[in-house]
């Protein structure tokens, strides 16, 4: 479903849920990271692109209950007025994927809720409140096509979608960098995930037919054109998510900080392979390997941006394979299912139309991304699906995406 079709679908869902057509419709994309993995929190370079899968919100002011009501006592009138007052201040979000709706009372300080999915929008509403921006009461219908928990940033898409809705409703647009940072803070403080800045940045700043080279230290961005129709990116979802992921993410961050400290640097961004080698004896073997991944991956990312600019697809593919090996062996965030998909892609090889392949996102499950020849997509998809089934007994979900635009107001 393309974005106009998706938006029409969400408008219809809104009508079913609340009656009437929505006054605002906004969307924010998920992302796939082409290269530069586990680098954003090390202040290095990452190279993601927005994908054609989105969190979409349709919204309007609360209807106030619809049909004319009859009251039989003063108490009933008082209750109705109080309910109306609460509606005026409540962001009521229904999700097509969740049975329970989220109610965020914007007249009070916003805190976390046991309703986990609601903490992403909650954190964003709190971030805007801290800047004195309050959307007031809204009926919201949320529908997302970003696969959940698959390393394609469904949570960043939800955060950025909420932020875009608040901007549209209040007419107060904040600076894009500030917007991405506000959404990252929501994830830290309301979802308890110490993520880097990459996912929120690309969801805000993605551009059609471009990758985004992001310097995570200066926060400067550079668009890298990728409009050659003869190549494309194929995403394969392992459909597994190993639970150890979140604890291991924080552990990797801590190990990188430890390595930087031993090297006497603020972050691994400034570290060189030679300086790391010199200090090998001063650090734990695991910490050494984590740092080796980061130093190598920053270099590979810069090289990949160059190679893509030059349409050097074989070189880009090699860098992707090297990235995967490093994530598997040194950073240890891959898993058997991701490795299986990369091995199958490698066995299809250049003669079968695959330039390169790697795991993408945080790891421990989720997706791989492959750079492929466009005219071989159907054959590669079949081979990947069959090979994965044979190796693991599981079904992969395989789909392509062109680089998409970042968050957008569709209506309102
Ligand atoms: C997750 C995080 F949210 C990102 O910030 C990034 O660190 C990524 O894992 C790994 O590159 O998506």
Short mmCIF file of C-alpha atoms in Angstrom, two decimals, residues 123-276:
data_model
loop_
_atom_site.label_atom_id
_atom_site.label_comp_id
_atom_site.label_asym_id
_atom_site.label_seq_id
_atom_site.Cartn_x
_atom_site.Cartn_y
_atom_site.Cartn_z
CA UNK A 123 7.00 10.60 26.35
CA UNK A 124 6.57 12.77 23.26
CA UNK A 125 3.55 14.63 24.69
CA UNK A 126 5.62 15.22 27.85
CA UNK A 127 8.51 16.57 25.74
CA UNK A 128 6.23 19.09 24.04
CA UNK A 129 4.64 20.02 27.39
CA UNK A 130 8.13 20.84 28.71
CA UNK A 131 8.38 23.35 25.84
CA UNK A 132 4.98 24.82 26.69
CA UNK A 133 3.27 23.16 23.71
CA UNK A 134 0.02 21.33 24.48
CA UNK A 135 -2.19 19.83 21.75
CA UNK A 136 -5.24 19.63 24.05
CA UNK A 137 -7.84 16.88 23.69
CA UNK A 138 -7.89 14.75 20.56
CA UNK A 139 -9.42 11.56 19.26
CA UNK A 140 -6.61 9.72 17.49
CA UNK A 141 -6.59 6.58 15.38
CA UNK A 142 -3.14 4.98 15.04
CA UNK A 143 -2.25 2.42 12.39
CA UNK A 144 1.30 1.27 11.69
CA UNK A 145 2.67 -0.83 8.83
CA UNK A 146 6.20 -0.91 10.31
CA UNK A 147 6.68 -4.51 11.48
CA UNK A 148 6.87 -4.45 15.29
CA UNK A 149 10.04 -5.55 17.11
CA UNK A 150 11.88 -6.33 13.89
CA UNK A 151 14.70 -3.79 14.05
CA UNK A 152 12.99 -1.40 11.61
CA UNK A 153 12.28 1.29 14.23
CA UNK A 154 8.56 0.92 14.76
CA UNK A 155 9.00 2.77 18.06
CA UNK A 156 10.84 5.75 16.52
CA UNK A 157 8.14 5.91 13.83
CA UNK A 158 5.47 6.07 16.54
CA UNK A 159 7.33 8.78 18.47
CA UNK A 160 7.98 10.92 15.39
CA UNK A 161 4.40 10.41 14.21
CA UNK A 162 3.10 11.71 17.56
CA UNK A 163 5.46 14.68 17.41
CA UNK A 164 4.34 15.49 13.85
CA UNK A 165 0.70 15.34 14.92
CA UNK A 166 1.32 17.74 17.80
CA UNK A 167 3.12 20.14 15.43
CA UNK A 168 0.22 19.97 12.95
CA UNK A 169 -2.48 20.49 15.59
CA UNK A 170 -0.75 23.35 17.42
CA UNK A 171 0.84 24.96 14.33
CA UNK A 172 4.11 25.05 16.30
CA UNK A 173 6.86 23.39 14.29
CA UNK A 174 10.08 22.74 16.17
CA UNK A 175 13.55 22.48 14.68
CA UNK A 176 14.03 18.99 13.09
CA UNK A 177 17.12 18.18 15.20
CA UNK A 178 15.29 19.25 18.36
CA UNK A 179 12.32 17.12 17.29
CA UNK A 180 14.48 14.01 16.82
CA UNK A 181 16.20 14.58 20.19
CA UNK A 182 12.84 15.09 21.92
CA UNK A 183 11.66 11.73 20.54
CA UNK A 184 14.89 10.01 21.59
CA UNK A 185 14.42 11.41 25.11
CA UNK A 186 10.89 9.97 25.14
CA UNK A 187 12.33 6.55 24.39
CA UNK A 188 14.99 6.90 27.12
CA UNK A 189 12.72 8.22 29.82
CA UNK A 190 9.34 6.64 29.07
CA UNK A 191 10.28 3.32 27.41
CA UNK A 192 13.53 2.81 29.33
CA UNK A 193 15.58 2.11 26.17
CA UNK A 194 18.99 3.86 26.08
CA UNK A 195 18.95 4.14 22.27
CA UNK A 196 21.15 6.35 20.12
CA UNK A 197 19.91 9.10 17.83
CA UNK A 198 19.84 7.36 14.44
CA UNK A 199 16.27 6.07 14.28
CA UNK A 200 14.51 9.29 15.24
CA UNK A 201 16.76 11.34 12.94
CA UNK A 202 16.01 9.32 9.85
CA UNK A 203 12.29 9.16 10.60
CA UNK A 204 12.27 12.98 10.78
CA UNK A 205 14.75 13.74 7.98
CA UNK A 206 14.49 10.94 5.42
CA UNK A 207 14.34 12.02 1.79
CA UNK A 208 12.98 10.08 -1.20
CA UNK A 209 15.74 8.36 -3.22
CA UNK A 210 18.39 9.27 -0.66
CA UNK A 211 20.26 7.68 2.22
CA UNK A 212 21.19 9.92 5.13
CA UNK A 213 24.82 10.08 6.20
CA UNK A 214 24.54 11.26 9.78
CA UNK A 215 27.47 12.41 11.86
CA UNK A 216 26.18 11.45 15.29
CA UNK A 217 28.61 13.79 17.05
CA UNK A 218 28.02 17.07 15.21
CA UNK A 219 24.49 15.92 14.20
CA UNK A 220 25.18 17.22 10.73
CA UNK A 221 23.52 15.31 7.92
CA UNK A 222 24.38 14.76 4.30
CA UNK A 223 22.03 13.26 1.72
CA UNK A 224 23.55 10.46 -0.34
CA UNK A 225 21.57 9.96 -3.58
CA UNK A 226 20.49 6.40 -4.34
CA UNK A 227 18.27 6.59 -7.36
CA UNK A 228 19.91 4.03 -9.68
CA UNK A 229 16.91 1.88 -10.72
CA UNK A 230 19.15 -1.11 -11.48
CA UNK A 231 19.79 -1.75 -7.76
CA UNK A 232 17.55 -2.00 -4.73
CA UNK A 233 17.51 -2.98 -1.08
CA UNK A 234 15.78 -6.16 -0.02
CA UNK A 235 14.81 -6.56 3.61
CA UNK A 236 14.31 -10.03 5.08
CA UNK A 237 12.66 -10.41 8.47
CA UNK A 238 13.82 -13.50 10.40
CA UNK A 239 10.57 -13.23 12.38
CA UNK A 240 12.52 -13.98 15.56
CA UNK A 241 13.37 -11.65 18.41
CA UNK A 242 15.61 -13.06 21.12
CA UNK A 243 14.74 -11.58 24.45
CA UNK A 244 18.28 -10.96 25.68
CA UNK A 245 18.43 -8.00 23.26
CA UNK A 246 17.60 -5.07 25.52
CA UNK A 247 20.00 -5.93 28.37
CA UNK A 248 22.77 -6.68 25.89
CA UNK A 249 22.27 -3.29 24.20
CA UNK A 250 23.00 -1.42 27.43
CA UNK A 251 25.96 -3.76 28.07
CA UNK A 252 27.48 -2.96 24.65
CA UNK A 253 27.13 0.75 25.33
CA UNK A 254 28.91 0.36 28.66
CA UNK A 255 31.71 -1.69 27.06
CA UNK A 256 32.28 0.98 24.41
CA UNK A 257 32.44 3.67 27.08
CA UNK A 258 34.94 1.56 29.04
CA UNK A 259 37.14 1.14 25.94
CA UNK A 260 37.06 4.90 25.22
CA UNK A 261 38.02 5.63 28.82
CA UNK A 262 41.02 3.30 28.65
CA UNK A 263 42.11 5.05 25.43
CA UNK A 264 41.67 8.43 27.16
CA UNK A 265 39.04 9.58 24.65
CA UNK A 266 35.54 11.03 25.06
CA UNK A 267 34.16 8.38 22.66
CA UNK A 268 35.36 5.70 20.25
CA UNK A 269 34.74 8.12 17.38
CA UNK A 270 38.26 9.44 17.83
CA UNK A 271 39.94 6.08 18.31
CA UNK A 272 42.30 4.56 15.73
CA UNK A 273 42.98 0.88 15.08
CA UNK A 274 46.65 1.49 15.94
CA UNK A 275 45.86 3.11 19.32
CA UNK A 276 43.49 0.25 20.16
#
